[in-house]
GROMACS .gro file of N, CA and C in nm:
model
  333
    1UNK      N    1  -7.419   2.848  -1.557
    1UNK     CA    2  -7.355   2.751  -1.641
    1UNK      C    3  -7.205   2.773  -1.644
    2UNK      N    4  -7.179   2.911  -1.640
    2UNK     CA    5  -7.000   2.909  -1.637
    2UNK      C    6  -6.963   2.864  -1.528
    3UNK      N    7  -7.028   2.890  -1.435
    3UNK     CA    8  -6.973   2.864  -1.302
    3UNK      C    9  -6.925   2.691  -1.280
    4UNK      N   10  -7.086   2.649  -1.326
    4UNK     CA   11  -7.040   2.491  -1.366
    4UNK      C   12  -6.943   2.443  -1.398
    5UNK      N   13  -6.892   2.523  -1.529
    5UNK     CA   14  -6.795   2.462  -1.611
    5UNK      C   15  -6.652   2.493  -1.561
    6UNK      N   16  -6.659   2.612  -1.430
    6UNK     CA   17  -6.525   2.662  -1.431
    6UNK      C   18  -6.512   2.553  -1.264
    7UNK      N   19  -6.651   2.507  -1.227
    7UNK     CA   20  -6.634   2.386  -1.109
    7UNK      C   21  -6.547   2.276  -1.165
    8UNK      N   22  -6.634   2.246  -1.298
    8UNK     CA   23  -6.601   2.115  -1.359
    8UNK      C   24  -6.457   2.106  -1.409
    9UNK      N   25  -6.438   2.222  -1.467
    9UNK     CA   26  -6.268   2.239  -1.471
    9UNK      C   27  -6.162   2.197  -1.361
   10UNK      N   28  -6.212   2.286  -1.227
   10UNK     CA   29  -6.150   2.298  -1.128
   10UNK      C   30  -6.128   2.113  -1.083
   11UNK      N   31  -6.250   2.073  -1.098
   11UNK     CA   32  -6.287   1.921  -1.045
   11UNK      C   33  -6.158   1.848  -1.155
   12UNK      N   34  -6.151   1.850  -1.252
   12UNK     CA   35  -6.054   1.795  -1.326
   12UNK      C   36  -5.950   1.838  -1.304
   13UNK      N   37  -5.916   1.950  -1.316
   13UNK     CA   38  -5.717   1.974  -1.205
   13UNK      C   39  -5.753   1.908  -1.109
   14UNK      N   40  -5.780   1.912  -1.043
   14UNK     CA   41  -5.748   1.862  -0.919
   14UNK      C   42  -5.754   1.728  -0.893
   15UNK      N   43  -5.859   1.652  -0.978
   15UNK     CA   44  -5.832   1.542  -1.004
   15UNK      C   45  -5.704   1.484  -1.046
   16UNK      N   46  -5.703   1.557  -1.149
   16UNK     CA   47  -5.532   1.534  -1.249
   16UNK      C   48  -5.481   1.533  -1.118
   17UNK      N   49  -5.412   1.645  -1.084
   17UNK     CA   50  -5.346   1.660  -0.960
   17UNK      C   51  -5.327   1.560  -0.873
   18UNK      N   52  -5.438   1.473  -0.791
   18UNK     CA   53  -5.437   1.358  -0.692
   18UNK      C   54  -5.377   1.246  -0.788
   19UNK      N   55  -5.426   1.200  -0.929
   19UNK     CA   56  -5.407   1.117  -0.999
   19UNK      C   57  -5.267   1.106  -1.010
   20UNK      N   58  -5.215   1.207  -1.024
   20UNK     CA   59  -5.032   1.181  -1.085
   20UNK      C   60  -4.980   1.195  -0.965
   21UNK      N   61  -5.023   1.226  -0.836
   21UNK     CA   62  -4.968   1.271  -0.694
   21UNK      C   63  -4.888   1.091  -0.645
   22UNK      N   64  -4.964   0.981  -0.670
   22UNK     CA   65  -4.893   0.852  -0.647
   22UNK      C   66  -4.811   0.846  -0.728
   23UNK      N   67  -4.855   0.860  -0.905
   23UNK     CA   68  -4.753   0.833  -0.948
   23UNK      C   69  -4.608   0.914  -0.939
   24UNK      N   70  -4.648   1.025  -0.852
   24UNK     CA   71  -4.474   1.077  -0.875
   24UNK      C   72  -4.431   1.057  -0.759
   25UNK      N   73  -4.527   1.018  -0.640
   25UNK     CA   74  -4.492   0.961  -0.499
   25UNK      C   75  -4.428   0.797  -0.545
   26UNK      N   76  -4.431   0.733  -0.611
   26UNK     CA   77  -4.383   0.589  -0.653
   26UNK      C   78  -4.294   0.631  -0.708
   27UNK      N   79  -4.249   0.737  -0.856
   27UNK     CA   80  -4.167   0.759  -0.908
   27UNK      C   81  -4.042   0.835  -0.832
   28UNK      N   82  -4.081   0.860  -0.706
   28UNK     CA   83  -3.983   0.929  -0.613
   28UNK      C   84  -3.918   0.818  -0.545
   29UNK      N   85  -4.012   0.746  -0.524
   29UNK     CA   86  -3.981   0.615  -0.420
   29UNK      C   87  -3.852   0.567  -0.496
   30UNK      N   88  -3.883   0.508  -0.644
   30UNK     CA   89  -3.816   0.442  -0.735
   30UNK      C   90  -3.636   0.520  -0.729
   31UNK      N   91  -3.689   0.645  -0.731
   31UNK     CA   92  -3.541   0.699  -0.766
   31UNK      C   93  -3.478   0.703  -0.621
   32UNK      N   94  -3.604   0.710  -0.518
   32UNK     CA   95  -3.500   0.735  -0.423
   32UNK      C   96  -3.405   0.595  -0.384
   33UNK      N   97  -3.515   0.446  -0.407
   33UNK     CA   98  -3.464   0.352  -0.362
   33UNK      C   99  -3.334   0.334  -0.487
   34UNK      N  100  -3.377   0.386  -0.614
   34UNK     CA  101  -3.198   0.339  -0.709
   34UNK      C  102  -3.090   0.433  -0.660
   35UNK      N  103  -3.133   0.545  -0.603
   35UNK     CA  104  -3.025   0.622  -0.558
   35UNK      C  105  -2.965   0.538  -0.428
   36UNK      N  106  -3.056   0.484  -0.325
   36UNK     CA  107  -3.013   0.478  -0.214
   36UNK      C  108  -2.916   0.299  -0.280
   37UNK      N  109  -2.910   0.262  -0.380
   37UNK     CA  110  -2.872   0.128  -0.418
   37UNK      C  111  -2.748   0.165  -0.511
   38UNK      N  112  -2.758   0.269  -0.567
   38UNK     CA  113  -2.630   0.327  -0.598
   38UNK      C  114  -2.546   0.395  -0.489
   39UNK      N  115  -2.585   0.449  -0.390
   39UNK     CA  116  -2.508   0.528  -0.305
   39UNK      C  117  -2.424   0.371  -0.213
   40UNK      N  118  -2.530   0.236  -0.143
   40UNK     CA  119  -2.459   0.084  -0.154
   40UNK      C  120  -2.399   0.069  -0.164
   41UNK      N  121  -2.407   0.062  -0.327
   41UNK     CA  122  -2.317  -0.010  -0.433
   41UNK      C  123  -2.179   0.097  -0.393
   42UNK      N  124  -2.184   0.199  -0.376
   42UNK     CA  125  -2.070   0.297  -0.377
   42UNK      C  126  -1.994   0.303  -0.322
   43UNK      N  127  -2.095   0.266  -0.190
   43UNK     CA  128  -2.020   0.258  -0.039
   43UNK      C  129  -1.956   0.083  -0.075
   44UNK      N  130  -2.003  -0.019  -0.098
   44UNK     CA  131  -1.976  -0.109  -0.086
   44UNK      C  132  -1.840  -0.080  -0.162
   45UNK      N  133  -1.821  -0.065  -0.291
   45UNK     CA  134  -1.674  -0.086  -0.357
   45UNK      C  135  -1.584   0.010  -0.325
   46UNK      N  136  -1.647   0.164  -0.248
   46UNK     CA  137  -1.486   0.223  -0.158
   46UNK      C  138  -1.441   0.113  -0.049
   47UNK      N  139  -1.540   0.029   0.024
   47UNK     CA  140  -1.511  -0.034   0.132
   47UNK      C  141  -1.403  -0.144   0.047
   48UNK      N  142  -1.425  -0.168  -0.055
   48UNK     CA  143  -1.335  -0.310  -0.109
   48UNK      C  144  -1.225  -0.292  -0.173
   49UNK      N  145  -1.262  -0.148  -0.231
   49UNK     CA  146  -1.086  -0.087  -0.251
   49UNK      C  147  -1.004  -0.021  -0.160
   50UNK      N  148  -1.046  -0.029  -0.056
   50UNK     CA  149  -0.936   0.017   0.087
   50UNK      C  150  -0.940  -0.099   0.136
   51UNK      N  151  -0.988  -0.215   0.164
   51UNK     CA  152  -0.940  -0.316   0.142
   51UNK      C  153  -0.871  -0.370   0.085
   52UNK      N  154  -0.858  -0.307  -0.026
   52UNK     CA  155  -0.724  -0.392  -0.151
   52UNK      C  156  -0.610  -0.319  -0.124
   53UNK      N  157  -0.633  -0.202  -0.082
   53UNK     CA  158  -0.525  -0.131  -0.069
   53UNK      C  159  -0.448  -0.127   0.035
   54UNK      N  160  -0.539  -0.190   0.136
   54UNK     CA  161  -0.467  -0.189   0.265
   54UNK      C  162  -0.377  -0.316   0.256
   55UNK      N  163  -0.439  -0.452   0.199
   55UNK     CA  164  -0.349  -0.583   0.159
   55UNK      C  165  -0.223  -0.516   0.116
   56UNK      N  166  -0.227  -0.418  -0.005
   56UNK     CA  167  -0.101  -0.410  -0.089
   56UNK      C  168   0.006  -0.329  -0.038
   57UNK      N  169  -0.093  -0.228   0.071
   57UNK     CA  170   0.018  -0.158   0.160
   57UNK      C  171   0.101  -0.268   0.261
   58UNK      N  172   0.048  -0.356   0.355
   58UNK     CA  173   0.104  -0.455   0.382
   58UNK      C  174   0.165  -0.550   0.314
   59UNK      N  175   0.113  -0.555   0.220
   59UNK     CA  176   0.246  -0.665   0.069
   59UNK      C  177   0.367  -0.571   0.089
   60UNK      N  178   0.396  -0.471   0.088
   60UNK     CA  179   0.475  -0.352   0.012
   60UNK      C  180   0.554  -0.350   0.157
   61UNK      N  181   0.492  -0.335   0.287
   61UNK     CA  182   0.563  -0.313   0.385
   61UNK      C  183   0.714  -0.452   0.418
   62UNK      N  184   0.585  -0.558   0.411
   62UNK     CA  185   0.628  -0.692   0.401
   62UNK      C  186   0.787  -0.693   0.320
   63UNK      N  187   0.742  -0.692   0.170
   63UNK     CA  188   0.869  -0.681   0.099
   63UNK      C  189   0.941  -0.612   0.121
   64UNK      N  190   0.939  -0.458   0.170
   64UNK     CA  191   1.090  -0.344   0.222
   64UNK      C  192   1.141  -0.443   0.324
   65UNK      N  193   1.040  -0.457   0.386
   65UNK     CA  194   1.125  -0.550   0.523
   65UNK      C  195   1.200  -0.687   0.483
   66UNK      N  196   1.161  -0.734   0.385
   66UNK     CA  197   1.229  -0.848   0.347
   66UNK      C  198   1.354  -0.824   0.252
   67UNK      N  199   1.347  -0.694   0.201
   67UNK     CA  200   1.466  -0.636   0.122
   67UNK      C  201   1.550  -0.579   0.235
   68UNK      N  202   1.516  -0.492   0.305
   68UNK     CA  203   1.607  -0.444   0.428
   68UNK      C  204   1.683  -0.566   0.487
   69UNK      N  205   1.621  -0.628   0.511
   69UNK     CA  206   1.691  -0.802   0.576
   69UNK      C  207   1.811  -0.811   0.507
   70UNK      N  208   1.755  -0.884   0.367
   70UNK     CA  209   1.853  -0.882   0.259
   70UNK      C  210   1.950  -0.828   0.264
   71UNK      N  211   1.957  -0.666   0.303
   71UNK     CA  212   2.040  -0.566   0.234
   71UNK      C  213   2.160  -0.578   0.393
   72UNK      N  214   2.131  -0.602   0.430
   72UNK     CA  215   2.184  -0.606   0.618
   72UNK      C  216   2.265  -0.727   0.590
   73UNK      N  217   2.185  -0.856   0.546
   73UNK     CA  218   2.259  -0.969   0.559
   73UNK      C  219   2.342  -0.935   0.449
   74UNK      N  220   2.377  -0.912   0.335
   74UNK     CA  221   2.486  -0.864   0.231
   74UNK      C  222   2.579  -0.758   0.278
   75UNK      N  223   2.530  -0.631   0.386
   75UNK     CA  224   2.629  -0.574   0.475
   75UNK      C  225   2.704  -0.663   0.578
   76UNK      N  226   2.627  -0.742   0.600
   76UNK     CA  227   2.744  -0.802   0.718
   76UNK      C  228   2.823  -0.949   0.670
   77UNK      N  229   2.805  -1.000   0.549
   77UNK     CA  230   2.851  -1.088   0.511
   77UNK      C  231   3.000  -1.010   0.417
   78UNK      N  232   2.984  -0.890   0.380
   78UNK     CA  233   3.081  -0.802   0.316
   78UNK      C  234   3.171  -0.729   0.405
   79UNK      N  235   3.144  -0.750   0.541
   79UNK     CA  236   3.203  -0.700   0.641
   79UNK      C  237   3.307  -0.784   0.714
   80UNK      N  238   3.231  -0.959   0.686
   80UNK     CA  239   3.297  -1.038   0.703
   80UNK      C  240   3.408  -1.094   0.657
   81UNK      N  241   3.384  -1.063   0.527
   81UNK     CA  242   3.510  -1.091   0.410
   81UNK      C  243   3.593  -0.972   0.434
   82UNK      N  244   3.594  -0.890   0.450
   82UNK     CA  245   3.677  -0.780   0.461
   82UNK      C  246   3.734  -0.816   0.620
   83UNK      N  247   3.675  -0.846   0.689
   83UNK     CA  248   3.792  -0.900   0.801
   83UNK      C  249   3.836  -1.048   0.816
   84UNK      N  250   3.814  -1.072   0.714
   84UNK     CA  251   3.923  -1.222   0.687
   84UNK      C  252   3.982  -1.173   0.600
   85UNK      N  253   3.981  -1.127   0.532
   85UNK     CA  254   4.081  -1.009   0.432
   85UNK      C  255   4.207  -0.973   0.539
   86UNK      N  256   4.182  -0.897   0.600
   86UNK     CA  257   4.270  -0.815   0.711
   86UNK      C  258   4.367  -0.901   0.802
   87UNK      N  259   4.290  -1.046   0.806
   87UNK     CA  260   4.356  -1.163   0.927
   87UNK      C  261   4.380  -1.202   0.828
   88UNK      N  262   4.396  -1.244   0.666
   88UNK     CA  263   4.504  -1.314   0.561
   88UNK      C  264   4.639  -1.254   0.548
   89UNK      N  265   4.597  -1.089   0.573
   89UNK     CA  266   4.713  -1.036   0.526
   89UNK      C  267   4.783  -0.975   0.647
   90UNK      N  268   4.681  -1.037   0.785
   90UNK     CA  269   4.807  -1.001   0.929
   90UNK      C  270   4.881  -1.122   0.952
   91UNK      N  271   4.809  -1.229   0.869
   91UNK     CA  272   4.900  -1.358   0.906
   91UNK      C  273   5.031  -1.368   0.798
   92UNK      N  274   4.986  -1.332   0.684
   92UNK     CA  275   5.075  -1.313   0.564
   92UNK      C  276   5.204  -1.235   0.610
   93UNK      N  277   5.172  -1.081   0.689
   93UNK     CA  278   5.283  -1.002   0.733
   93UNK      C  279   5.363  -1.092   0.858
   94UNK      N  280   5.302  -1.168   0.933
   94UNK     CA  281   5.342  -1.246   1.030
   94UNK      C  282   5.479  -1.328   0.976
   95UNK      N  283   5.396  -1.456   0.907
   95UNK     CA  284   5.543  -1.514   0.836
   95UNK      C  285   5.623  -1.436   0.763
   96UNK      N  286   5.588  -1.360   0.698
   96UNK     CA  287   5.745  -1.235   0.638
   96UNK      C  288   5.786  -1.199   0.767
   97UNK      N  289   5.737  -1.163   0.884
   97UNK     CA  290   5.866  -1.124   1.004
   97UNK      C  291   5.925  -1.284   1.030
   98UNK      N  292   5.842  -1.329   1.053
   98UNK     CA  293   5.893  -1.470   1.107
   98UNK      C  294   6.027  -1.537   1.027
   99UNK      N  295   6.012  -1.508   0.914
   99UNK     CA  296   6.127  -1.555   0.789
   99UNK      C  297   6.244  -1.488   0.822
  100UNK      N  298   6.249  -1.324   0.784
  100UNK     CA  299   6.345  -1.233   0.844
  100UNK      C  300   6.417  -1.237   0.983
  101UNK      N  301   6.519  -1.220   0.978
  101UNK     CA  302   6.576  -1.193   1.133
  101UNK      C  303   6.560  -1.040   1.163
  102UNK      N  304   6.522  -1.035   1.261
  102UNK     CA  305   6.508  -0.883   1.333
  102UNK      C  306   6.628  -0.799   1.287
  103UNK      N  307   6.592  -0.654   1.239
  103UNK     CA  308   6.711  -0.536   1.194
  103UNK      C  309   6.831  -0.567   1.294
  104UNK      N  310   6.924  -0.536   1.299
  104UNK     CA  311   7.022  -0.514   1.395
  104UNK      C  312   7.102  -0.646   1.431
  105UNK      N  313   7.023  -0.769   1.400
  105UNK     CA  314   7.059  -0.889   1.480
  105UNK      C  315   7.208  -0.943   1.356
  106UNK      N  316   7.248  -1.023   1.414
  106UNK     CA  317   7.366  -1.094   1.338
  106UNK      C  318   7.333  -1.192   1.284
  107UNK      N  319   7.363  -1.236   1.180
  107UNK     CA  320   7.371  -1.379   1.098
  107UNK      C  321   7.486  -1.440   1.154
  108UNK      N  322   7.466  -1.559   1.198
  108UNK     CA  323   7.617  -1.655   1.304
  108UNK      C  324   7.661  -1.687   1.195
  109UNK      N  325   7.620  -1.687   1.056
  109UNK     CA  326   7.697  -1.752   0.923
  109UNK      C  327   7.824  -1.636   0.861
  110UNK      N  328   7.738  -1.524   0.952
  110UNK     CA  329   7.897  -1.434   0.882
  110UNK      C  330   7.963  -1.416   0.967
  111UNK      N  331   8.014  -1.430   1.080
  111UNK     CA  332   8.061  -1.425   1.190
  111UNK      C  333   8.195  -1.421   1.241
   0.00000   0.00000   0.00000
């Protein structure tokens, strides 16, 4: 009779045992498939923020280059004025010689 009972025992673990064996084979499944849908999801939004980032690195490149432009065309437009500067005031020195008579020369009015 013990023997029975220590069969009948045995017969019930092991039962238990097979019985919860799906359910933790499904409950594995479950986590593995939310893991593998989180790991997705994970991968999916690094993929969409190096995407965003790569746009904004190209926004960013875009604009230096459009400021560099800028900054070039304001160098050479300041370069320009400064040499019409230089030809106002070589033409300016021009007519002051032109007005003057050369050092040394005579005035026929004092003569």
């Amino acid at each position: 009779m013990a023997e029975l009972r220590r069969r009948t025992e045995h017969e019930k673990t092991s039962a238990t045992l097979v019985s919860t064996r799906p359910a933790t084979s499904t409950t594995n499944a479950v986590e593995g498939t939310q893991c593998e849908q989180i790991e997705h999801r994970s991968a999916h939004d690094n993929a969409v923020e190096v995407e965003r980032l790569r746009t904004e690195a190209q926004r960013l490149r875009t604009e230096a280059e459009r400021l560099h432009i800028k900054a070039q065309e304001k160098e050479a437009a300041a370069s320009r004025m400064h040499e019409l500067l230089i030809l106002d005031r070589q033409i300016e020195l021009a007519r002051i010689h032109a007005r003057s008579p050369a050092p040394g020369a005579m005035d026929p009015r004092q003569g």
